[in-house]
Amino acid sequence: MRSKYASVQDKIIQSKINYFKYFHFFFQFIIHYFFTISCRTSSRQKQIYTERVILNSLELIEKIHMYLYEQQFFFQEIGMLSGELPFFSKKNESYHDLKCLMTLIRQHPFFKQEHKQLCEKIIRQILTYYSPDVQNIKVVVDASLPPPWKPKYLSNR
């Protein structure tokens, strides 16, 4: 007899499989783009726009990775997922795609250096999800924390 969570667990696993298939195809698309862009000439404005689109896409992919990691951790804690799932593994296709993409980004002449630096930073952050010790993921905050908020009526005291 299957547990009452078995069908939910199957759906969660299938959902993760679908996400990681998407990641693989998306990373392959960007990798292909970097290979083809070197063969074409386009305006500076179009290339800067393209850099921004790639940057924004990578940011969204990082947010999805964070969501999937937190979701997996949550479902394991409440007992809906049993055991470790191989999605955040260095054996995953997405990990190898990201390593290749990092190399291409480092070699590509970006028009805006800050776009290049941000792309590299985001990919490094995504790669941390594939580390063997996923429990020790570090979140990097670049900006200093703002001072505590204080209501205006208390600021005169």
Backbone as a ProteinNet text record, in pm:
[ID]
protein_1_A
[PRIMARY]
MRSKYASVQDKIIQSKINYFKYFHFFFQFIIHYFFTISCRTSSRQKQIYTERVILNSLELIEKIHMYLYEQQFFFQEIGMLSGELPFFSKKNESYHDLKCLMTLIRQHPFFKQEHKQLCEKIIRQILTYYSPDVQNIKVVVDASLPPPWKPKYLSNR
[TERTIARY]
83.3	0	88.3	59.1	136.5	90.8	185.6	149	65.8	-1.5	-87.7	-6.9	124.5	208	278.9	263.3	336.9	303.2	176.2	142.2	188.5	185.8	236.1	386.6	454.8	599.5	633.3	558.3	581	562.9	462.7	438.2	549.4	598.1	708.8	832.5	863.3	980.3	965.8	848	827.2	840.5	792.8	806.2	953.3	1032.7	1175.8	1244.3	1206.3	1261.8	1233	1109.9	1073	1153.5	1171.7	1251	1393.3	1454.9	1593.5	1609.5	1507.9	1510.8	1508.1	1422.1	1414.5	1549.5	1611.9	1741.2	1841.9	1844.6	1939.4	1915.4	1791.7	1762.3	1790.1	1758.2	1782.2	1931.8	2010.2	2154.6	2214.8	2164.7	2212.4	2179.8	2063.9	2024	2120.5	2153.9	2245.9	2386	2429.6	2561	2565.1	2461.4	2453.7	2457.1	2388	2386.7	2528	2605.7	2741.9	2829.6	2803.7	2880.1	2839.4	2712.6	2666.8	2688.1	2688.1	2703.5	2841.7	2940	3074.9	3085.6	2990.9	2992.9	2913.6	2834.6	2749.2	2794.1	2761.5	2782.1	2644.9	2631	2506.3	2540.7	2443.2	2467.4	2502.3	2571.1	2608.9	2484.7	2382.6	2258.5	2192.9	2190.5	2130.1	2210.3	2341.7	2424.5	2411.3	2402.2	2382.4	2246.9	2146.7	2013.5	2018.7	2088.1	2100.7	2173.3	2276.7	2347.3	2252.6	2168.7	2072.6	1972.4	1926.5	1830	1893.8	2016.8	2086.7	2103.6	2142.9	2159.9	2028.7	1921.4	1790.9	1745.6	1771	1733.2	1809.6	1937.5	2017.9	1972.8	1934.4	1883.3	1756.8	1667.9	1545	1574.5	1667.9	1706.1	1763.4	1841	1895.3	1782.7	1683.9	1569.9	1493	1479.4	1410.6	1492.5	1624.2	1708.8	1690.4	1688.5	1669.8	1534.9	1431.2	1297.6	1296.2	1355.4	1356.5	1435.1	1545.2	1623.8	1543	1483	1403.3	1284.1	1221.5	1107	1149.7	1262.8	1311.5	1342	1408.1	1441.6	1314.2	1214.7	1087.8	1016	1003.6	932.3	1004.6	1136.4	1209.9	1186.1	1181	1158.5	1022	919.5	785.6	757.2	854.9	842.6	772.6	754.5	689	787.5	916.2	1019.9	1115	1141.5	1231.5	1366.6	1471.1	1606	1650.4	1775	1833.1	1795.6	1762.1	1732	1853.5	1882.3	2006.6	2002.9	1905	1892	2006	2043.6	2150	2281	2322.7	2443	2533.6	2662.6	2757	2745.8	2667.8	2644.5	2531.3	2457.3	2344.7	2394.4	2321.7	2357.9	2367.8	2280.2	2278	2408.8	2467.4	2594.4	2700.9	2709.1	2809.2	2779.4	2651.7	2612.9	2657	2638.4	2676.4	2827.7	2903.2	3049.2	3092	3031.2	3060.2	3018.4	2902.2	2851.9	2943.7	2994.5	3087.1	3212	3264	3382.8	3353.5	3238.8	3203.2	3184.4	3123.1	3101.8	3235.5	3326.4	3458.5	3533.6	3511.9	3582.2	3512.8	3384.4	3306.7	3334.9	3355.1	3377.2	3244.1	3204.8	3081.9	3105.1	2999.1	3009.6	3013	2937.6	2936.9	3001.3	3110.7	3184.9	3100	3013.5	2929.1	2833	2788.1	2702.5	2779.9	2902.3	2985.7	3008.6	3043.5	3068.5	2943.9	2829	2705.2	2668.1	2688.4	2661.3	2749.7	2877	2968.4	2925.5	2889.6	2848.1	2723	2626.8	2502.2	2529.3	2613.5	2644.7	2718.1	2809.8	2876.6	2774.8	2676.6	2573.3	2491.3	2454.2	2376.9	2460.5	2588.9	2675.4	2685.1	2665.1	2669.9	2557.6	2447.3	2338.4	2376.3	2477	2519.9	2638.4	2672.3	2786.7	2748.4	2848.4	2815.9	2760.2	2793	2746.4	2641.3	2526.6	2421.6	2368.3	2383.8	2331.4	2405.3	2525.3	2604.8	2607.8	2496.8	2489.6	2499.4	2584.4	2602.4	2535.5	2460.6	2397.8	2487.8	2526.5	2615.8	2533.6	2550.6	2482.8	2590.8	2583.1	2685.4	2669.2	2546.8	2521.5	2517.4	2555.2	2545.2	2398.8	2368	2229.9	2191.9	2070	2027.7	2006.5	2013.8	1988.5	1843.4	1814.5	1676.4	1582.1	1465.8	1367.5	1315.6	1299.4	1251	1138.8	1022.1	912.4	951	895.4	928.8	898.3	789.9	752.8	851.3	932	1033.9	1171.1	1190.7	1321.3	1362.1	1270.1	1303.3	1348.1	1336	1373	1516
-118.1	0	125.1	216.1	339.2	438.9	517.9	618.5	727.6	806.2	910.5	1019.9	1028.3	1129.7	1080.9	953.7	897.8	970.2	996.1	1063.2	1208.1	1272.7	1409.7	1409.6	1312.6	1301.4	1280.6	1195.6	1173.4	1302.4	1381.7	1508.7	1608.7	1612.1	1702	1663.3	1536.3	1488	1517	1493	1520.7	1670.4	1752.3	1896.7	1936.8	1880.8	1911.2	1861.2	1745.9	1694.2	1792.7	1843.5	1939.8	2069.2	2119.6	2240.7	2219.8	2107.3	2086.4	2055.6	1999.6	1986.4	2124.4	2210	2347.6	2417	2404.7	2468	2422.3	2292.3	2237.7	2300	2301.1	2357.7	2507.8	2577.9	2721.1	2752.2	2680.1	2702.6	2668	2562.2	2527.4	2639	2699.4	2810.4	2928.1	2964.2	3075.8	3041.3	2918.8	2875.8	2887.1	2839.7	2849.8	2996.1	3080.1	3221.9	3280.3	3247.1	3300.5	3251.4	3131.6	3083.5	3155.2	3185.6	3249.8	3400.4	3464.3	3609.8	3652.4	3569.5	3605.3	3608.5	3547.1	3543.6	3658.8	3727.3	3833.5	3969.6	4069.4	4205.4	4268.7	4338.4	4409.9	4541.1	4625.1	4757.2	4746.7	4848	4853.6	4850.3	4923.6	4930.9	4793.2	4720.6	4587.1	4490.8	4500.7	4411.6	4442.4	4568.6	4605	4555.6	4570	4518.3	4366.9	4297	4152.1	4113.3	4186.8	4160.4	4172.9	4275.5	4294.4	4180.4	4134.9	4024.3	3897.4	3869.3	3752	3765.9	3883.6	3909.4	3889.1	3945.6	3930.1	3784.9	3714.5	3573.1	3491.6	3517.2	3444.7	3476.7	3600.3	3635.6	3557.1	3545.2	3469.1	3321.2	3267.1	3126.5	3105	3201	3188.4	3188.1	3272.5	3277	3145	3085.4	2956.2	2848.2	2852.1	2756.6	2771.9	2896	2920.2	2865.6	2889.4	2838.8	2686.4	2621.2	2474.9	2416.9	2481	2433.9	2445.5	2559.6	2579.8	2484.8	2465.4	2374.4	2232.5	2187.7	2052.1	2037.8	2136.1	2133.4	2127.9	2207.9	2211.5	2077	2022.4	1895.8	1780.9	1785.4	1682	1696.2	1819.6	1840.2	1791.4	1809.8	1766.6	1622.2	1557	1414.8	1380.5	1478.2	1448.5	1400.9	1424.7	1373.1	1292.1	1172.1	1087.1	1079.9	1095.6	1080.6	1198.9	1192.4	1297.9	1276.9	1384.7	1379.3	1430.3	1372.6	1403.6	1532.5	1618.2	1734.9	1834.1	1862	1957	1881.1	1819	1736.9	1782.7	1763.7	1798.9	1704.2	1598.7	1507.1	1556.3	1654.7	1708.4	1782.9	1768.1	1835.5	1986	2042.5	2187.4	2237.5	2159.6	2198.5	2214.3	2117.3	2122.3	2234.2	2257.8	2369.3	2502.1	2516.2	2640	2662.3	2555.7	2568.3	2614	2557.1	2597	2742.8	2778.2	2914.3	3013.9	2978.9	3066.1	3091.9	2987.3	3002.2	3094.8	3077.4	3161.5	3307.5	3328.6	3465.9	3532.7	3458.8	3516.1	3553.4	3479.5	3505	3608.8	3628.1	3716.7	3864.1	3946.4	4090.1	4163.5	4182.3	4255.3	4404.7	4474.9	4619.5	4686.6	4634.1	4687.6	4585.7	4625.3	4535.7	4492.6	4580.2	4544.9	4431.5	4422.6	4310.8	4180.1	4183.9	4064.2	4020.6	4115.2	4083.3	4028.3	4087.2	4038.9	3900	3874.5	3740.2	3637	3667.5	3575	3552	3658.7	3648.3	3562.6	3581.6	3504.5	3357.4	3329.9	3189.7	3125.6	3199.7	3144	3113.1	3201	3177.3	3052.9	3038.1	2919.9	2793.7	2800.1	2683.2	2639.3	2731.6	2691.5	2593.7	2598.1	2504.4	2361.6	2347.6	2215.3	2162.8	2229.9	2184.7	2057	1974.6	1849.8	1875.6	1989.5	2021.5	2132.1	2097.8	2195.7	2260.5	2197.2	2253.9	2382	2403.6	2519.2	2627	2648.5	2753.7	2887.7	2973.9	3105.8	3208.5	3297.2	3407	3528	3587.7	3701.6	3828.5	3920.8	4050.1	4154	4220.9	4317.3	4451.3	4493.1	4624.3	4613.3	4723.6	4723.4	4733.4	4682.6	4684.8	4827	4867.8	5002.1	5007.5	5127.4	5137	5101.1	5063.3	5027	5144	5110.4	5213.2	5269.4	5398.4	5464.2	5558.2	5547.4	5637	5782.6	5872.4	6013.9	6069.8	6024.9	6081.6	6042.1	5941.3	5902	5962	6017.1	6065.8	6193.1	6263.8	6384.8	6353	6232.3	6195.9	6162.9
0	0	0	-88	-98.7	6.7	54.5	153.9	87.4	170.4	114.1	46.8	77.4	16.1	-110	-143.4	-257.6	-387.2	-413.5	-539	-537.3	-421	-410.1	-432.6	-374.1	-392.8	-539.8	-608.1	-751.5	-830.8	-795	-864.6	-837.4	-715.2	-680.8	-759.7	-762.9	-835.7	-984.1	-1041.4	-1183.1	-1211.9	-1121	-1135.9	-1139.5	-1049.4	-1047.3	-1175.2	-1222.2	-1347.9	-1460.7	-1464.4	-1568.8	-1558.4	-1436	-1417.7	-1467	-1429	-1466.1	-1616	-1679	-1825.6	-1889	-1833.7	-1884.2	-1868.1	-1749.5	-1727.3	-1832.5	-1856.3	-1954.8	-2091.9	-2137.1	-2268.9	-2273.4	-2165.2	-2161.6	-2164.8	-2085.4	-2085.1	-2221.2	-2283.2	-2417.3	-2516.7	-2502	-2588	-2571.8	-2448.7	-2426.1	-2475.9	-2452.5	-2501.7	-2653.8	-2718.7	-2864.7	-2908.2	-2834.2	-2866.4	-2862.3	-2758.7	-2748.9	-2863.7	-2912.7	-3027.1	-3155.2	-3169.8	-3293.3	-3293.4	-3176.8	-3172.9	-3221	-3200.3	-3243.5	-3396.4	-3464.4	-3610.4	-3672.6	-3592.2	-3645.2	-3593.1	-3670.2	-3623.5	-3605.7	-3497.9	-3472.6	-3403.2	-3392.7	-3335.3	-3187.3	-3140.3	-2998.1	-2910.7	-2948.8	-2871.1	-2860.9	-2971.4	-2970.4	-2883.7	-2888.1	-2807.5	-2658.5	-2622.6	-2482.2	-2434.6	-2519.9	-2485.9	-2464.3	-2551.1	-2540.5	-2411.5	-2377.4	-2251.7	-2132.7	-2135.3	-2025.6	-2019.4	-2135	-2139.2	-2081.8	-2119.4	-2065.6	-1914.7	-1870.1	-1727.4	-1651.9	-1701.4	-1636	-1635.6	-1743.6	-1750.8	-1648.2	-1635.7	-1536.7	-1394.2	-1370.5	-1237.7	-1205.8	-1302.8	-1280.2	-1257.8	-1333.7	-1316.9	-1176.3	-1127.7	-992.2	-890	-908.3	-815	-817.6	-934.7	-944.1	-872.4	-887.2	-814.8	-664.2	-618.5	-476.4	-431	-509.2	-476.8	-470.8	-570.8	-574.7	-458.2	-423.8	-310	-181	-158.3	-37	-33.6	-147.2	-156.5	-121.4	-176	-147.7	0.9	57.1	199.5	283.4	249.4	322.5	314.9	194.1	177.3	247.6	253.6	325.7	476.1	524.3	667.4	712.6	629.7	671.1	631.8	569.8	540.4	410.3	323.2	196.1	90.1	111.3	23.3	108.3	64.2	141.9	72.8	149.2	96.3	13.7	-27.2	-109.2	-255.2	-320.7	-463.3	-540.1	-655.3	-726.4	-809.2	-787.3	-874.5	-855.1	-731.6	-704.5	-688.9	-796.7	-797.7	-910.6	-893.2	-998.5	-1118	-1103.5	-1215	-1304.2	-1258.7	-1333.5	-1457.9	-1569.2	-1694.4	-1676.7	-1595.6	-1575.9	-1515.5	-1428.7	-1367.7	-1475.9	-1565.6	-1672.4	-1771.3	-1797.3	-1883.9	-1822.5	-1692.6	-1624	-1627.5	-1610.4	-1617.3	-1757.3	-1859.1	-1996.6	-2019.7	-1970.5	-1985.7	-1914.4	-1799.6	-1727.3	-1810.9	-1871.5	-1956.6	-2073.7	-2137	-2251.6	-2210.5	-2097.6	-2051	-2019.5	-1961	-1931.2	-2058	-2166	-2291.1	-2379	-2357.9	-2444.7	-2414	-2517.5	-2494.2	-2473.9	-2352.1	-2321.6	-2345.5	-2385.5	-2399.7	-2263.3	-2170.1	-2034.6	-1942.5	-1883	-1795.2	-1675.3	-1627.8	-1513.6	-1549.1	-1674.7	-1716.8	-1707.2	-1753.3	-1748.3	-1603.5	-1517.9	-1377.6	-1309.5	-1338	-1277.2	-1327.5	-1456.4	-1510.6	-1441.2	-1426.3	-1359.1	-1214.2	-1147	-1007.2	-992.6	-1081.2	-1074.8	-1101.8	-1199.8	-1230	-1112.3	-1050.4	-931	-822.2	-805.8	-704.2	-739	-865.3	-906.5	-883.2	-914.5	-897.3	-751.3	-657.9	-517.4	-483.3	-557	-531.3	-570.3	-655.2	-700.6	-620.2	-512.3	-433.4	-358.1	-324.9	-253.8	-114.3	-58	76.6	66.8	9.8	-19.1	107.7	220.4	344.7	383.6	329.7	368.5	260.7	194.3	93.3	162.9	109.7	167.2	77.3	138.8	65.7	82.1	-29.5	-27.3	-43.1	51.3	44.8	19.3	-96.4	-133.9	-63.5	-45.8	13	164.4	228.9	374.8	413.8	529.6	575.2	615.3	585.5	624.4	775.3	831.2	975.9	1004.5	1127.8	1161.2	1134.5	1090	1061.3	1192.3	1193.6	1314.6	1273.7	1334.7	1298.4	1323.7	1243.3	1253.7	1391.8	1453.3	1583.1	1693.3	1669.3	1768.9	1737.6	1620.3	1581.6	1655.6	1717.7	1793.1	1934.3	1977	2115.1	2127.5
[MASK]
+++++++++++++++++++++++++++++++++++++++++++++++++++++++++++++++++++++++++++++++++++++++++++++++++++++++++++++++++++++++++++++++++++++++++++++++++++++++++++++

